[in-house]
Amino acid sequence: MTPVSTHSPHGQSSLRTVQVLGGGNAGSSAHVRSLAAGLVARGVKVTVCAPVEAERTYDFTGTGAHHVHVPRSSDPGSLAVLRAACADADLVHAHGLHASFRTALALGGRRTPLVVTWHDRVHADGARAHLLRLLERRVMRAATVVLGATSELVDRARRTGARDARLAAVALPGHPRRPVAPEDPDRLRPKARAELGAIGRPLLIAVGSLERHRGYDVLLDAARVWRSLDPVPLVVVAGEGSMRAELQRRIEDEGLPVVLAGRRDDVTELLAAADLALLPSRRESRSVLAQEALHARVPLVASDVGGIPELVGDAAELVPHGDAEALADAVVRLLDDPERRELLKDRGVRQAATWPTEDETVAQVLCVYDELTQPGLLG
């Protein structure tokens, strides 16, 4: 690979970058922290503009970056703070649709290169859906380069007006406070299963916010089938969200073998204890759960949506989204077929080895930065 310069085109000793994060989901926030750490280690000056809550959780300053509190808002005060933070930057990198839109407004007519990483699509209905399409077009046309986390996002960026859209798969970063994977998961597995109430029965794990697009209503439909199995599997869902009360009512009314475990900081241990991981989403880009499941050698059953097929290849059982019968059948087949489960575990390890490391992700992004800050590029 061609060596990457950390010199700005204007003669300063180091490239000065600003990373802009909005509310930020866990994946994009962890990516910004990973990126900040890698850039600082390579001599790049990094400022992270993000809400103070994100700084408390992800400790951007712990990487050597400078943090500026910018609320998740497009009001004039927030834009003024963002504009000031970007004033001396050689390049600005925004993550997510809303953060990118605010950044485009803050930069105004400046010629500072704007890189946008599109981690996932934002979805809405009715009038809000029309507004989101307008925001997408505005952001795609304002960006110097759009980096899509999946091929699907890259294609959409090009259709929406991006001048330069490229695939830039985001590595699965180690969350600064995520527990380290146990050295001996087999030793801890019985303890974790006992705590969850899964002794002598299969344990199925799903992780993600309790929101409509996660497909947990479909998961509960499938769980009605699993009630007839012997032994009955236990389904544990880790996450919180607006659908908790609705889902809990169904679990109780229908006697479903499902536990809503709330937010958990031990997802690594949960997966290590599981027989299967479930991802019934209606939409997904580069799923963190899918990546962690394959890394942990846990067979995965997932919807064939968005970036999932590209991410997992032949290392998971894919089912049509919204099809509870297909989801239920896939789980029953895997529970009855230990050889198939072992095959998926081995394939998962091989597939995970094809994903970029954090160092490779940082190197790719830095190559883009170097390209965009070469003298004469923008004029």
PDB file of C-alpha atoms in Angstrom, residues 77-223:
ATOM      1  CA  GLY A  77     -26.519  27.759  18.378  1.00  0.00           C
ATOM      2  CA  SER A  78     -25.507  24.166  17.680  1.00  0.00           C
ATOM      3  CA  LEU A  79     -24.599  24.987  14.089  1.00  0.00           C
ATOM      4  CA  ALA A  80     -22.446  27.897  15.297  1.00  0.00           C
ATOM      5  CA  VAL A  81     -20.515  25.603  17.644  1.00  0.00           C
ATOM      6  CA  LEU A  82     -20.043  23.063  14.858  1.00  0.00           C
ATOM      7  CA  ARG A  83     -18.980  25.764  12.400  1.00  0.00           C
ATOM      8  CA  ALA A  84     -16.361  27.066  14.830  1.00  0.00           C
ATOM      9  CA  ALA A  85     -15.015  23.557  15.464  1.00  0.00           C
ATOM     10  CA  CYS A  86     -14.589  23.018  11.719  1.00  0.00           C
ATOM     11  CA  ALA A  87     -13.036  26.414  11.025  1.00  0.00           C
ATOM     12  CA  ASP A  88      -9.404  25.270  10.897  1.00  0.00           C
ATOM     13  CA  ALA A  89      -9.960  21.691   9.719  1.00  0.00           C
ATOM     14  CA  ASP A  90      -8.241  20.332   6.647  1.00  0.00           C
ATOM     15  CA  LEU A  91     -11.087  17.791   6.303  1.00  0.00           C
ATOM     16  CA  VAL A  92     -14.406  17.083   8.014  1.00  0.00           C
ATOM     17  CA  HIS A  93     -15.861  13.577   8.340  1.00  0.00           C
ATOM     18  CA  ALA A  94     -19.527  13.196   9.328  1.00  0.00           C
ATOM     19  CA  HIS A  95     -21.202   9.955  10.378  1.00  0.00           C
ATOM     20  CA  GLY A  96     -24.878   9.275   9.732  1.00  0.00           C
ATOM     21  CA  LEU A  97     -27.566  11.209   7.882  1.00  0.00           C
ATOM     22  CA  HIS A  98     -28.524  13.798  10.476  1.00  0.00           C
ATOM     23  CA  ALA A  99     -24.957  14.585  11.535  1.00  0.00           C
ATOM     24  CA  SER A 100     -23.984  14.898   7.870  1.00  0.00           C
ATOM     25  CA  PHE A 101     -26.864  17.270   7.132  1.00  0.00           C
ATOM     26  CA  ARG A 102     -25.929  19.538  10.047  1.00  0.00           C
ATOM     27  CA  THR A 103     -22.295  19.449   8.952  1.00  0.00           C
ATOM     28  CA  ALA A 104     -23.214  20.444   5.399  1.00  0.00           C
ATOM     29  CA  LEU A 105     -25.175  23.396   6.795  1.00  0.00           C
ATOM     30  CA  ALA A 106     -22.312  24.401   9.090  1.00  0.00           C
ATOM     31  CA  LEU A 107     -19.708  24.263   6.317  1.00  0.00           C
ATOM     32  CA  GLY A 108     -21.906  26.326   4.020  1.00  0.00           C
ATOM     33  CA  GLY A 109     -19.878  27.443   1.018  1.00  0.00           C
ATOM     34  CA  ARG A 110     -16.475  26.477   2.435  1.00  0.00           C
ATOM     35  CA  ARG A 111     -14.231  24.382   0.251  1.00  0.00           C
ATOM     36  CA  THR A 112     -13.256  22.073   3.110  1.00  0.00           C
ATOM     37  CA  PRO A 113     -13.555  18.448   1.909  1.00  0.00           C
ATOM     38  CA  LEU A 114     -16.531  16.658   3.478  1.00  0.00           C
ATOM     39  CA  VAL A 115     -16.436  12.877   3.868  1.00  0.00           C
ATOM     40  CA  VAL A 116     -19.673  11.171   4.857  1.00  0.00           C
ATOM     41  CA  THR A 117     -19.861   7.645   6.226  1.00  0.00           C
ATOM     42  CA  TRP A 118     -23.309   6.168   5.730  1.00  0.00           C
ATOM     43  CA  HIS A 119     -23.683   3.430   8.336  1.00  0.00           C
ATOM     44  CA  ASP A 120     -27.379   2.694   7.875  1.00  0.00           C
ATOM     45  CA  ARG A 121     -30.508   4.073   6.282  1.00  0.00           C
ATOM     46  CA  VAL A 122     -32.985   6.015   8.356  1.00  0.00           C
ATOM     47  CA  HIS A 123     -36.568   4.907   7.746  1.00  0.00           C
ATOM     48  CA  ALA A 124     -39.864   6.738   8.240  1.00  0.00           C
ATOM     49  CA  ASP A 125     -43.397   6.836   6.911  1.00  0.00           C
ATOM     50  CA  GLY A 126     -45.582   9.544   5.419  1.00  0.00           C
ATOM     51  CA  ALA A 127     -44.401  13.152   5.356  1.00  0.00           C
ATOM     52  CA  ARG A 128     -41.280  12.308   7.368  1.00  0.00           C
ATOM     53  CA  ALA A 129     -40.217   9.811   4.695  1.00  0.00           C
ATOM     54  CA  HIS A 130     -40.336  12.596   2.095  1.00  0.00           C
ATOM     55  CA  LEU A 131     -38.262  14.832   4.384  1.00  0.00           C
ATOM     56  CA  LEU A 132     -35.648  12.095   4.823  1.00  0.00           C
ATOM     57  CA  ARG A 133     -35.345  11.685   1.055  1.00  0.00           C
ATOM     58  CA  LEU A 134     -34.712  15.422   0.751  1.00  0.00           C
ATOM     59  CA  LEU A 135     -32.053  15.231   3.474  1.00  0.00           C
ATOM     60  CA  GLU A 136     -30.400  12.280   1.734  1.00  0.00           C
ATOM     61  CA  ARG A 137     -30.185  14.177  -1.559  1.00  0.00           C
ATOM     62  CA  ARG A 138     -28.821  17.276   0.164  1.00  0.00           C
ATOM     63  CA  VAL A 139     -26.155  15.273   1.996  1.00  0.00           C
ATOM     64  CA  MET A 140     -25.129  13.120  -0.967  1.00  0.00           C
ATOM     65  CA  ARG A 141     -24.653  16.186  -3.176  1.00  0.00           C
ATOM     66  CA  ALA A 142     -22.749  18.105  -0.511  1.00  0.00           C
ATOM     67  CA  ALA A 143     -20.286  15.312   0.253  1.00  0.00           C
ATOM     68  CA  THR A 144     -16.946  15.179  -1.508  1.00  0.00           C
ATOM     69  CA  VAL A 145     -16.845  11.420  -0.898  1.00  0.00           C
ATOM     70  CA  VAL A 146     -19.504   9.108   0.526  1.00  0.00           C
ATOM     71  CA  LEU A 147     -18.294   5.934   2.228  1.00  0.00           C
ATOM     72  CA  GLY A 148     -21.038   3.297   2.418  1.00  0.00           C
ATOM     73  CA  ALA A 149     -20.830   0.512   4.988  1.00  0.00           C
ATOM     74  CA  THR A 150     -22.530  -1.881   2.519  1.00  0.00           C
ATOM     75  CA  SER A 151     -22.807  -2.189  -1.246  1.00  0.00           C
ATOM     76  CA  GLU A 152     -26.522  -1.457  -0.941  1.00  0.00           C
ATOM     77  CA  LEU A 153     -25.780   1.909   0.693  1.00  0.00           C
ATOM     78  CA  VAL A 154     -23.141   2.728  -1.931  1.00  0.00           C
ATOM     79  CA  ASP A 155     -25.622   2.038  -4.729  1.00  0.00           C
ATOM     80  CA  ARG A 156     -28.275   4.163  -3.048  1.00  0.00           C
ATOM     81  CA  ALA A 157     -25.806   7.006  -2.532  1.00  0.00           C
ATOM     82  CA  ARG A 158     -25.006   6.999  -6.243  1.00  0.00           C
ATOM     83  CA  ARG A 159     -28.698   6.969  -7.174  1.00  0.00           C
ATOM     84  CA  THR A 160     -29.324   9.830  -4.773  1.00  0.00           C
ATOM     85  CA  GLY A 161     -26.725  12.095  -6.339  1.00  0.00           C
ATOM     86  CA  ALA A 162     -23.370  11.338  -4.703  1.00  0.00           C
ATOM     87  CA  ARG A 163     -20.440  12.522  -6.834  1.00  0.00           C
ATOM     88  CA  ASP A 164     -18.123   9.843  -5.442  1.00  0.00           C
ATOM     89  CA  ALA A 165     -19.441   6.869  -3.468  1.00  0.00           C
ATOM     90  CA  ARG A 166     -17.223   4.001  -2.310  1.00  0.00           C
ATOM     91  CA  LEU A 167     -17.578   0.817  -0.294  1.00  0.00           C
ATOM     92  CA  ALA A 168     -15.866   1.162   3.070  1.00  0.00           C
ATOM     93  CA  ALA A 169     -16.841  -1.708   5.328  1.00  0.00           C
ATOM     94  CA  VAL A 170     -16.668  -0.718   8.985  1.00  0.00           C
ATOM     95  CA  ALA A 171     -14.678  -3.026  11.253  1.00  0.00           C
ATOM     96  CA  LEU A 172     -16.246  -4.393  14.416  1.00  0.00           C
ATOM     97  CA  PRO A 173     -14.482  -2.287  17.033  1.00  0.00           C
ATOM     98  CA  GLY A 174     -13.830  -3.242  20.615  1.00  0.00           C
ATOM     99  CA  HIS A 175     -16.148  -1.050  22.657  1.00  0.00           C
ATOM    100  CA  PRO A 176     -14.027   0.726  25.308  1.00  0.00           C
ATOM    101  CA  ARG A 177     -16.211  -0.712  28.065  1.00  0.00           C
ATOM    102  CA  ARG A 178     -17.358  -3.931  26.442  1.00  0.00           C
ATOM    103  CA  PRO A 179     -16.280  -6.977  28.495  1.00  0.00           C
ATOM    104  CA  VAL A 180     -13.427  -8.986  27.073  1.00  0.00           C
ATOM    105  CA  ALA A 181     -14.491 -12.363  25.674  1.00  0.00           C
ATOM    106  CA  PRO A 182     -13.940 -15.049  28.295  1.00  0.00           C
ATOM    107  CA  GLU A 183     -10.738 -17.028  27.883  1.00  0.00           C
ATOM    108  CA  ASP A 184     -12.621 -20.239  28.652  1.00  0.00           C
ATOM    109  CA  PRO A 185     -16.210 -19.795  27.448  1.00  0.00           C
ATOM    110  CA  ASP A 186     -17.015 -23.496  27.969  1.00  0.00           C
ATOM    111  CA  ARG A 187     -16.222 -23.147  31.679  1.00  0.00           C
ATOM    112  CA  LEU A 188     -18.503 -20.099  32.076  1.00  0.00           C
ATOM    113  CA  ARG A 189     -21.267 -21.396  29.799  1.00  0.00           C
ATOM    114  CA  PRO A 190     -23.162 -23.456  32.429  1.00  0.00           C
ATOM    115  CA  LYS A 191     -23.152 -20.531  34.875  1.00  0.00           C
ATOM    116  CA  ALA A 192     -24.510 -18.098  32.268  1.00  0.00           C
ATOM    117  CA  ARG A 193     -27.192 -20.551  31.151  1.00  0.00           C
ATOM    118  CA  ALA A 194     -28.233 -21.198  34.755  1.00  0.00           C
ATOM    119  CA  GLU A 195     -28.597 -17.470  35.415  1.00  0.00           C
ATOM    120  CA  LEU A 196     -30.830 -17.166  32.344  1.00  0.00           C
ATOM    121  CA  GLY A 197     -32.932 -20.211  33.238  1.00  0.00           C
ATOM    122  CA  ALA A 198     -31.761 -22.307  30.293  1.00  0.00           C
ATOM    123  CA  ILE A 199     -30.582 -25.490  32.019  1.00  0.00           C
ATOM    124  CA  GLY A 200     -31.433 -28.579  29.975  1.00  0.00           C
ATOM    125  CA  ARG A 201     -32.980 -26.623  27.129  1.00  0.00           C
ATOM    126  CA  PRO A 202     -31.696 -24.761  24.037  1.00  0.00           C
ATOM    127  CA  LEU A 203     -30.866 -21.078  24.463  1.00  0.00           C
ATOM    128  CA  LEU A 204     -31.633 -18.658  21.615  1.00  0.00           C
ATOM    129  CA  ILE A 205     -30.287 -15.097  21.817  1.00  0.00           C
ATOM    130  CA  ALA A 206     -31.440 -11.928  20.026  1.00  0.00           C
ATOM    131  CA  VAL A 207     -29.859  -8.522  20.645  1.00  0.00           C
ATOM    132  CA  GLY A 208     -31.141  -5.111  19.608  1.00  0.00           C
ATOM    133  CA  SER A 209     -33.493  -2.272  20.481  1.00  0.00           C
ATOM    134  CA  LEU A 210     -37.135  -3.183  20.980  1.00  0.00           C
ATOM    135  CA  GLU A 211     -38.331  -1.230  17.946  1.00  0.00           C
ATOM    136  CA  ARG A 212     -40.594  -2.191  15.057  1.00  0.00           C
ATOM    137  CA  HIS A 213     -37.862  -2.659  12.460  1.00  0.00           C
ATOM    138  CA  ARG A 214     -36.142  -5.312  14.592  1.00  0.00           C
ATOM    139  CA  GLY A 215     -38.864  -7.809  13.723  1.00  0.00           C
ATOM    140  CA  TYR A 216     -39.504  -9.033  17.257  1.00  0.00           C
ATOM    141  CA  ASP A 217     -43.214  -9.394  16.505  1.00  0.00           C
ATOM    142  CA  VAL A 218     -42.179 -12.004  13.926  1.00  0.00           C
ATOM    143  CA  LEU A 219     -39.867 -13.596  16.490  1.00  0.00           C
ATOM    144  CA  LEU A 220     -42.800 -13.992  18.901  1.00  0.00           C
ATOM    145  CA  ASP A 221     -44.907 -15.524  16.127  1.00  0.00           C
ATOM    146  CA  ALA A 222     -42.137 -18.069  15.567  1.00  0.00           C
ATOM    147  CA  ALA A 223     -41.858 -18.715  19.310  1.00  0.00           C
TER     148      ALA A 223
END
